[in-house]
PDB file of C-alpha atoms in Angstrom:
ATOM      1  CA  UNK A  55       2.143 -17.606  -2.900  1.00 80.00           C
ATOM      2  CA  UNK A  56       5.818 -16.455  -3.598  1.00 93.00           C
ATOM      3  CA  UNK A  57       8.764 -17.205  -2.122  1.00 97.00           C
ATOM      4  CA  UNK A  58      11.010 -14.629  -3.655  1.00 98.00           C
ATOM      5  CA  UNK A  59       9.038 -11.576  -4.328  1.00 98.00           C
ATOM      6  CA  UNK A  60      10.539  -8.079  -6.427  1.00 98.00           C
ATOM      7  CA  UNK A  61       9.653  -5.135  -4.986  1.00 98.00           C
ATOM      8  CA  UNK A  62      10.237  -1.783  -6.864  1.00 98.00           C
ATOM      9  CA  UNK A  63       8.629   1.615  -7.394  1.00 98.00           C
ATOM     10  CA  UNK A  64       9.302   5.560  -7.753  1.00 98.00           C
ATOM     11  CA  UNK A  65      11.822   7.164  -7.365  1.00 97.00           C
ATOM     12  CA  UNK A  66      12.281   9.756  -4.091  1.00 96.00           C
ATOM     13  CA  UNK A  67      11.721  12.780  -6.983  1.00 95.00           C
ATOM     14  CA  UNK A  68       9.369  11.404  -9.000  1.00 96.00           C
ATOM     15  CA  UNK A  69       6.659  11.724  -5.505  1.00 95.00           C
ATOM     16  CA  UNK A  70       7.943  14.843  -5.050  1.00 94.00           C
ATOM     17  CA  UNK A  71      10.244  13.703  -1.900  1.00 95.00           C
ATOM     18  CA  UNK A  72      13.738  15.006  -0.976  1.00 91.00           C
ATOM     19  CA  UNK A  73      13.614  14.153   2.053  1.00 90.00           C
ATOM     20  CA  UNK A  74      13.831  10.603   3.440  1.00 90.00           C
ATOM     21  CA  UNK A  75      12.004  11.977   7.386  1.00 90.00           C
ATOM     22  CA  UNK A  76       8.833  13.276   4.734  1.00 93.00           C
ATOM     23  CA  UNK A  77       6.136  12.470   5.958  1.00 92.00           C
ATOM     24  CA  UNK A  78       4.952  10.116   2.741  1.00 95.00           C
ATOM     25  CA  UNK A  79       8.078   7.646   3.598  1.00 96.00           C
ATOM     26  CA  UNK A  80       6.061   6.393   6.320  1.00 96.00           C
ATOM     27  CA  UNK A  81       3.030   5.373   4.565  1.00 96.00           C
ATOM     28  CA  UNK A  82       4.718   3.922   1.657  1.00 97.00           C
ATOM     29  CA  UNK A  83       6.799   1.742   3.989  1.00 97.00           C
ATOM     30  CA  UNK A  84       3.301   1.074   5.898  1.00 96.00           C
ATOM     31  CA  UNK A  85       2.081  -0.289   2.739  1.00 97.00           C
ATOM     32  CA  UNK A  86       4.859  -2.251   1.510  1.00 98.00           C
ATOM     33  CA  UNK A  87       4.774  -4.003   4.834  1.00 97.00           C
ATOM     34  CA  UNK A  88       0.823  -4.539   4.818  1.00 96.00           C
ATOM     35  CA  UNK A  89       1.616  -6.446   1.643  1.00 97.00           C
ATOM     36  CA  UNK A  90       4.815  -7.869   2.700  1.00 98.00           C
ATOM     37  CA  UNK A  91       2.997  -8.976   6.343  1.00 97.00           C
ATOM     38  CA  UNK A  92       0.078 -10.928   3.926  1.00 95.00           C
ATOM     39  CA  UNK A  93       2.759 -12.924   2.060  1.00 97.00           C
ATOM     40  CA  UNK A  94       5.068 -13.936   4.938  1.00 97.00           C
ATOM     41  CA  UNK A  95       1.869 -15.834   6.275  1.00 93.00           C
ATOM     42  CA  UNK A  96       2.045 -17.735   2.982  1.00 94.00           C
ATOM     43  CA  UNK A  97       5.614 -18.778   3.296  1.00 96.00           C
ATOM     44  CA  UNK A  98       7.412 -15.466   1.650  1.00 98.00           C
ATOM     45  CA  UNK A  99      10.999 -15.809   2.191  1.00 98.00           C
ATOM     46  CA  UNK A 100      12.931 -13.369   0.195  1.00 98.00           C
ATOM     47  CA  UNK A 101      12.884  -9.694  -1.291  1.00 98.00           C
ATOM     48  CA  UNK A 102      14.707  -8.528  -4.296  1.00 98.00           C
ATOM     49  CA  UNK A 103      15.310  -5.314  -4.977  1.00 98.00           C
ATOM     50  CA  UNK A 104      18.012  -3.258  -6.915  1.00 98.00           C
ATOM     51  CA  UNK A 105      18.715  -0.803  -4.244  1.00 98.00           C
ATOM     52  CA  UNK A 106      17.454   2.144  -6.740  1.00 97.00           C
ATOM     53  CA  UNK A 107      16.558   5.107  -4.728  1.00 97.00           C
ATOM     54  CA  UNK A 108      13.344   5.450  -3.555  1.00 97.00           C
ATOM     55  CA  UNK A 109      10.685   2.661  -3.165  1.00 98.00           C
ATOM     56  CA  UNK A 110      13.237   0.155  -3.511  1.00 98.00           C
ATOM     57  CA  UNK A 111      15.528   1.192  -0.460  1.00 98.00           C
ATOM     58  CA  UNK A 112      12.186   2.031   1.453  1.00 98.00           C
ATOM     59  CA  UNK A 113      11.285  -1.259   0.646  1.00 98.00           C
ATOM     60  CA  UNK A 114      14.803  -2.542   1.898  1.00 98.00           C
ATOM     61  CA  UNK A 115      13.960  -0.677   5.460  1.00 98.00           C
ATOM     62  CA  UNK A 116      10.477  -2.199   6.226  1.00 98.00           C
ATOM     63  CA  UNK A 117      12.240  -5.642   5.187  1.00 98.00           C
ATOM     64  CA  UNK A 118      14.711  -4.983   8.049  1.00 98.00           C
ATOM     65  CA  UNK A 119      11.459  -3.643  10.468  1.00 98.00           C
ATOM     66  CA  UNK A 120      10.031  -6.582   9.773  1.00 98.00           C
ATOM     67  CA  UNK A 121      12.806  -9.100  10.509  1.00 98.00           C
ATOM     68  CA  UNK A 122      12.674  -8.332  14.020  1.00 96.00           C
ATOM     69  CA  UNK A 123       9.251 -10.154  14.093  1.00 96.00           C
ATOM     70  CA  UNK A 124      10.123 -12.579  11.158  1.00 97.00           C
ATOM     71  CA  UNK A 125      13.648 -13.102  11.231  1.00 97.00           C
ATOM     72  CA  UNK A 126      13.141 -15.423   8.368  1.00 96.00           C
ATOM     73  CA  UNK A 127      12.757 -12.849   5.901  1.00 98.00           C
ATOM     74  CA  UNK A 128      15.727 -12.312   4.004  1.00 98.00           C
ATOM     75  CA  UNK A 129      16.643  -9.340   1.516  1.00 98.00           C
ATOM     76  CA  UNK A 130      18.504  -9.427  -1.428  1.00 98.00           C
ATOM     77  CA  UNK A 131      20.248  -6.297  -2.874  1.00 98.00           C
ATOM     78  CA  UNK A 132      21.164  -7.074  -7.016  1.00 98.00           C
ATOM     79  CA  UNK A 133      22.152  -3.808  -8.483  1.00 98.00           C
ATOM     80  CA  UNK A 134      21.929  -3.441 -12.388  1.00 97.00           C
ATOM     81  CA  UNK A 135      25.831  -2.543 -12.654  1.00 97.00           C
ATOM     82  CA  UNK A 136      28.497  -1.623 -10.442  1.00 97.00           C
ATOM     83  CA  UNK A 137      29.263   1.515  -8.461  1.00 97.00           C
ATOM     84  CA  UNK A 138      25.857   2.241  -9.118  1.00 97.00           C
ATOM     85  CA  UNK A 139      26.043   4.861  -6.201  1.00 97.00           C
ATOM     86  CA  UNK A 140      28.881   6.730  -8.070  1.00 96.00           C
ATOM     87  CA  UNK A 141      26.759   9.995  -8.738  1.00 96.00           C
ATOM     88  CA  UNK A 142      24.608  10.246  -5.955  1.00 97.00           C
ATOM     89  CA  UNK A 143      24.773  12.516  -3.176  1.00 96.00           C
ATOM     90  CA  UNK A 144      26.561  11.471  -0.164  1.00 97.00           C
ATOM     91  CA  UNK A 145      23.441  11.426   1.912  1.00 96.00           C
ATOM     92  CA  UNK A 146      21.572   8.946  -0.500  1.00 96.00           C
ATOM     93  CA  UNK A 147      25.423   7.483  -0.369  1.00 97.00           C
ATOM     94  CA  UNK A 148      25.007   6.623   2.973  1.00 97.00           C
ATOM     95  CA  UNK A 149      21.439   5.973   2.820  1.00 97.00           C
ATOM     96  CA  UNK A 150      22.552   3.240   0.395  1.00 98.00           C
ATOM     97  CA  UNK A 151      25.429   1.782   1.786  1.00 98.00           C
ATOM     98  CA  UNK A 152      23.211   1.494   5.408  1.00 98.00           C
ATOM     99  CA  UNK A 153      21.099  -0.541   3.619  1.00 98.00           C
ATOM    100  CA  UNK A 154      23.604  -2.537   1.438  1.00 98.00           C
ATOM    101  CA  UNK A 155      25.477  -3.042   5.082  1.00 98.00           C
ATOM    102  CA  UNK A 156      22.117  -5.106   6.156  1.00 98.00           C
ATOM    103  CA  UNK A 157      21.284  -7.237   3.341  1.00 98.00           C
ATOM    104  CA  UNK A 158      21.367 -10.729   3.462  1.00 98.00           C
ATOM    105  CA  UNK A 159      22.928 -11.050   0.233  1.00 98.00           C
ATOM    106  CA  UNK A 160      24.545  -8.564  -2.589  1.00 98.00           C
ATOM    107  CA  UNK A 161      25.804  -8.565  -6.303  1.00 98.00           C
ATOM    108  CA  UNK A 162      25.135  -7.179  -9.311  1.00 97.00           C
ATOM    109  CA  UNK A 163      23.610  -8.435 -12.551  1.00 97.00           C
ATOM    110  CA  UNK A 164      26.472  -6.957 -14.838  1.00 94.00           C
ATOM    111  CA  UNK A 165      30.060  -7.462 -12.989  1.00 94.00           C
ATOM    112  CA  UNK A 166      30.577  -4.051 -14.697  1.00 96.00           C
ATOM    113  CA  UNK A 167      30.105  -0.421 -14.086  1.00 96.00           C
ATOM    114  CA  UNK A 168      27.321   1.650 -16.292  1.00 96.00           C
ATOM    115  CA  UNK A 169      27.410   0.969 -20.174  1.00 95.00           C
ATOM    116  CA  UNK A 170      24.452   1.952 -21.263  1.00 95.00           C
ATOM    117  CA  UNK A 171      20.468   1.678 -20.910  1.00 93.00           C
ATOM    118  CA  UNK A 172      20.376  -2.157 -21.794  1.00 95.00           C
ATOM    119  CA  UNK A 173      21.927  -2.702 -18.213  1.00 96.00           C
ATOM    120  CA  UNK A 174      18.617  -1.536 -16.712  1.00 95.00           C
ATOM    121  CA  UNK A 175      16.584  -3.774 -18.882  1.00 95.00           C
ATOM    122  CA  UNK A 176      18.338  -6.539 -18.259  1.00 97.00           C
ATOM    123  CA  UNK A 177      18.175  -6.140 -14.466  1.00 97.00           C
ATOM    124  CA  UNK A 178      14.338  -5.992 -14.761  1.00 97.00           C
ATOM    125  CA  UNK A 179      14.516  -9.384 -16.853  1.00 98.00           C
ATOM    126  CA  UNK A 180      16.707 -10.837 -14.157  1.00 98.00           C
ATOM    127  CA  UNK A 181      14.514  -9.810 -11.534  1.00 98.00           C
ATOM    128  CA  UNK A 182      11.323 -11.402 -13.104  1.00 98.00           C
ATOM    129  CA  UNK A 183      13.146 -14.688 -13.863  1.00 97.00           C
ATOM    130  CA  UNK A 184      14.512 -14.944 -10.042  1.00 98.00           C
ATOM    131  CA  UNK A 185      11.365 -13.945  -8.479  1.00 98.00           C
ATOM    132  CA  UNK A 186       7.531 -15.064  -7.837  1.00 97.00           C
ATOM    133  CA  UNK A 187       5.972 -12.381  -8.011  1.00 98.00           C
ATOM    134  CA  UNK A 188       6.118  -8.660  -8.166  1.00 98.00           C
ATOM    135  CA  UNK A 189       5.366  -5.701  -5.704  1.00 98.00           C
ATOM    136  CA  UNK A 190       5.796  -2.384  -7.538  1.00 98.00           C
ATOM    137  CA  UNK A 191       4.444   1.134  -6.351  1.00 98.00           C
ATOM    138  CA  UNK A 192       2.803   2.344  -9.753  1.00 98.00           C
ATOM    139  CA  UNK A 193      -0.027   4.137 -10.278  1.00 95.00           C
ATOM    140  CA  UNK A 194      -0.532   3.517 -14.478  1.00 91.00           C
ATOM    141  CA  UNK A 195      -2.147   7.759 -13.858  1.00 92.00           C
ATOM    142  CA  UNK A 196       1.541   8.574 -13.166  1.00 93.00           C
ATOM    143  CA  UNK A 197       3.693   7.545 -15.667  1.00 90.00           C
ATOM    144  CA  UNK A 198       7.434   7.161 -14.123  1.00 95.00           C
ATOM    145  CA  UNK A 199      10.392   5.091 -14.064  1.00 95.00           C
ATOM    146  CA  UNK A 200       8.420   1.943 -13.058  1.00 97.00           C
ATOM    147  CA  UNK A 201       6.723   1.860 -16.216  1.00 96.00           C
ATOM    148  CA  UNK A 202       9.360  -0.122 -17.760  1.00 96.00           C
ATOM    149  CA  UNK A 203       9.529  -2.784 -15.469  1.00 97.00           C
ATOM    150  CA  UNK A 204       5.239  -3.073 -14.964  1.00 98.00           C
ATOM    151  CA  UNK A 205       5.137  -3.381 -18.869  1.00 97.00           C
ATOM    152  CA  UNK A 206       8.104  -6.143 -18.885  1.00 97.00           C
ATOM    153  CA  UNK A 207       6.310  -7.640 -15.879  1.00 98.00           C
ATOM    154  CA  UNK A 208       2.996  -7.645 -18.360  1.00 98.00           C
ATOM    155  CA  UNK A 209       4.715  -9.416 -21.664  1.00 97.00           C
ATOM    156  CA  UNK A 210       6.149 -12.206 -18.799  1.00 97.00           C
ATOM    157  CA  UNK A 211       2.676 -12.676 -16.856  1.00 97.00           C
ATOM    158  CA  UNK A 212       1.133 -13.596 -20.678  1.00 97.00           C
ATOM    159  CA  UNK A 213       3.526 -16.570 -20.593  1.00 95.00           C
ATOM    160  CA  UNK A 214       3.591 -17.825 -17.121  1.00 95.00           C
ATOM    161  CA  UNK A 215       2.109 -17.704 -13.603  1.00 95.00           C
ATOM    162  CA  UNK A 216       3.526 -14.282 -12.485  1.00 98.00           C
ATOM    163  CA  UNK A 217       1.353 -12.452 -10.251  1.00 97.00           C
ATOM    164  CA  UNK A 218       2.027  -8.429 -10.268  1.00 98.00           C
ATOM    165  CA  UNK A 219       0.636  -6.762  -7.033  1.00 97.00           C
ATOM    166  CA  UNK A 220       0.519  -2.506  -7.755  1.00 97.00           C
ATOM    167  CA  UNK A 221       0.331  -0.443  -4.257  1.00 97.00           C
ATOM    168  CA  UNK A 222      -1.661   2.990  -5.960  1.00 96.00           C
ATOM    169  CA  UNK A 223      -1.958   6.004  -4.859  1.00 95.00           C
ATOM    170  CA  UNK A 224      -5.305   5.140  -3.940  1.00 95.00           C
ATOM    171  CA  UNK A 225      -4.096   2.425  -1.763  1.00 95.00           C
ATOM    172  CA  UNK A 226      -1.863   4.738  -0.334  1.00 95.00           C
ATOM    173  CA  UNK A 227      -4.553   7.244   0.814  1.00 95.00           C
ATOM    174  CA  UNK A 228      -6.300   4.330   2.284  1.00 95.00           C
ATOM    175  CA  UNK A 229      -3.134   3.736   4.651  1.00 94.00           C
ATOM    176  CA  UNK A 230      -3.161   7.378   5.249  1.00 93.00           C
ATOM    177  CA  UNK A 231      -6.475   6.904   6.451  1.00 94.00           C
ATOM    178  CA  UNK A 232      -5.834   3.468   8.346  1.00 91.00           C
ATOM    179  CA  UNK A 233      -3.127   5.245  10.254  1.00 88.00           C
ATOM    180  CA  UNK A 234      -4.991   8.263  11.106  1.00 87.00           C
ATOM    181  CA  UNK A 235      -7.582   6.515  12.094  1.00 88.00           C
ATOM    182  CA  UNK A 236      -5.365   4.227  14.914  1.00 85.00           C
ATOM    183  CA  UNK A 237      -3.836   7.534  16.121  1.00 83.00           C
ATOM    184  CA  UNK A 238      -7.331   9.136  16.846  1.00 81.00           C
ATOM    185  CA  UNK A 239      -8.236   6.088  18.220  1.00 65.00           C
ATOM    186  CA  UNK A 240      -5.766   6.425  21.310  1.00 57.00           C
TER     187      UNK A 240
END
């Protein structure tokens, strides 16, 4: 089982969310953390992610949910380039920088602000070489950002041990129903 895992995934507009109190947020983080809870019983110790909008910085919350029963778990923050923030909104600013403030470790892959496209894909080749494995919300019905990564994450499984765990949108309707299911339950 890992040890350093990558988690990535949509981002907030590509599932049709604007708002980080939607309702969705909740069961995506439910689901990272179902998958994160299976993998700290087998000695998971670290999360990577590149503190992209979205799935990543969701991801980056549950981490910090979950440290209060496993303080063990550590999160890493390794953006693609620097100032990475620079055109976002000041809420997703903040968002960022709340998250950022948490992290148990962050840096950047280029020690330079944003080039061009090859700074993304060389992120996602530093993130498969660092890690053990992969986490990514991707459904391959809904084509998306994560595409690129889940395809780079392919070529690199057909030359080593690399195991890629997708959370669908199937699996994500099955947590819907999970949760409903406790809260009728009271």
């Amino acid at each position: 089982m890992p040890k350093v895992l990558t988690i990535s995934g949509y981002k907030p507009f590509e599932l049709g969310i604007f708002q980080n109190d939607h309702p969705s947020v909740f069961f995506i983080k439910a689901a990272i953390k179902k998958e994160l809870l299976h993998m700290l019983e087998e000695g998971l110790e670290w999360v990577l992610i590149s503190g992209q909008l979205g799935v990543e910085l969701w991801a980056g919350e549950a981490v910090f949910e979950l440290q209060e029963e496993f303080p063990e778990l550590r999160l890493a923050v390794i953006t693609p380039f620097l100032e990475q923030e620079a055109n976002w909104s000041e809420k997703n600013k903040e968002w960022y920088e709340s998250v950022l403030m948490q992290a148990d470790f962050v840096d950047s892959v280029t020690k330079k602000v944003y080039e061009k496209p090859w700074q993304f894909r060389l992120k996602n080749q530093f993130f498969l070489e660092k890690s053990d494995a992969l986490l990514l919300l991707y459904d391959q019905e809904k084509e998306g950002s994560p595409k690129y990564l889940y395809e780079l994450a392919l070529q690199y499984q057909s030359l080593r041990s690399y195991p890629i765990q997708l959370i669908t949108f199937y699996d994500l309707q099955l947590i819907v129903e999970e949760e409903q299911l406790k809260r009728s339950d009271f």
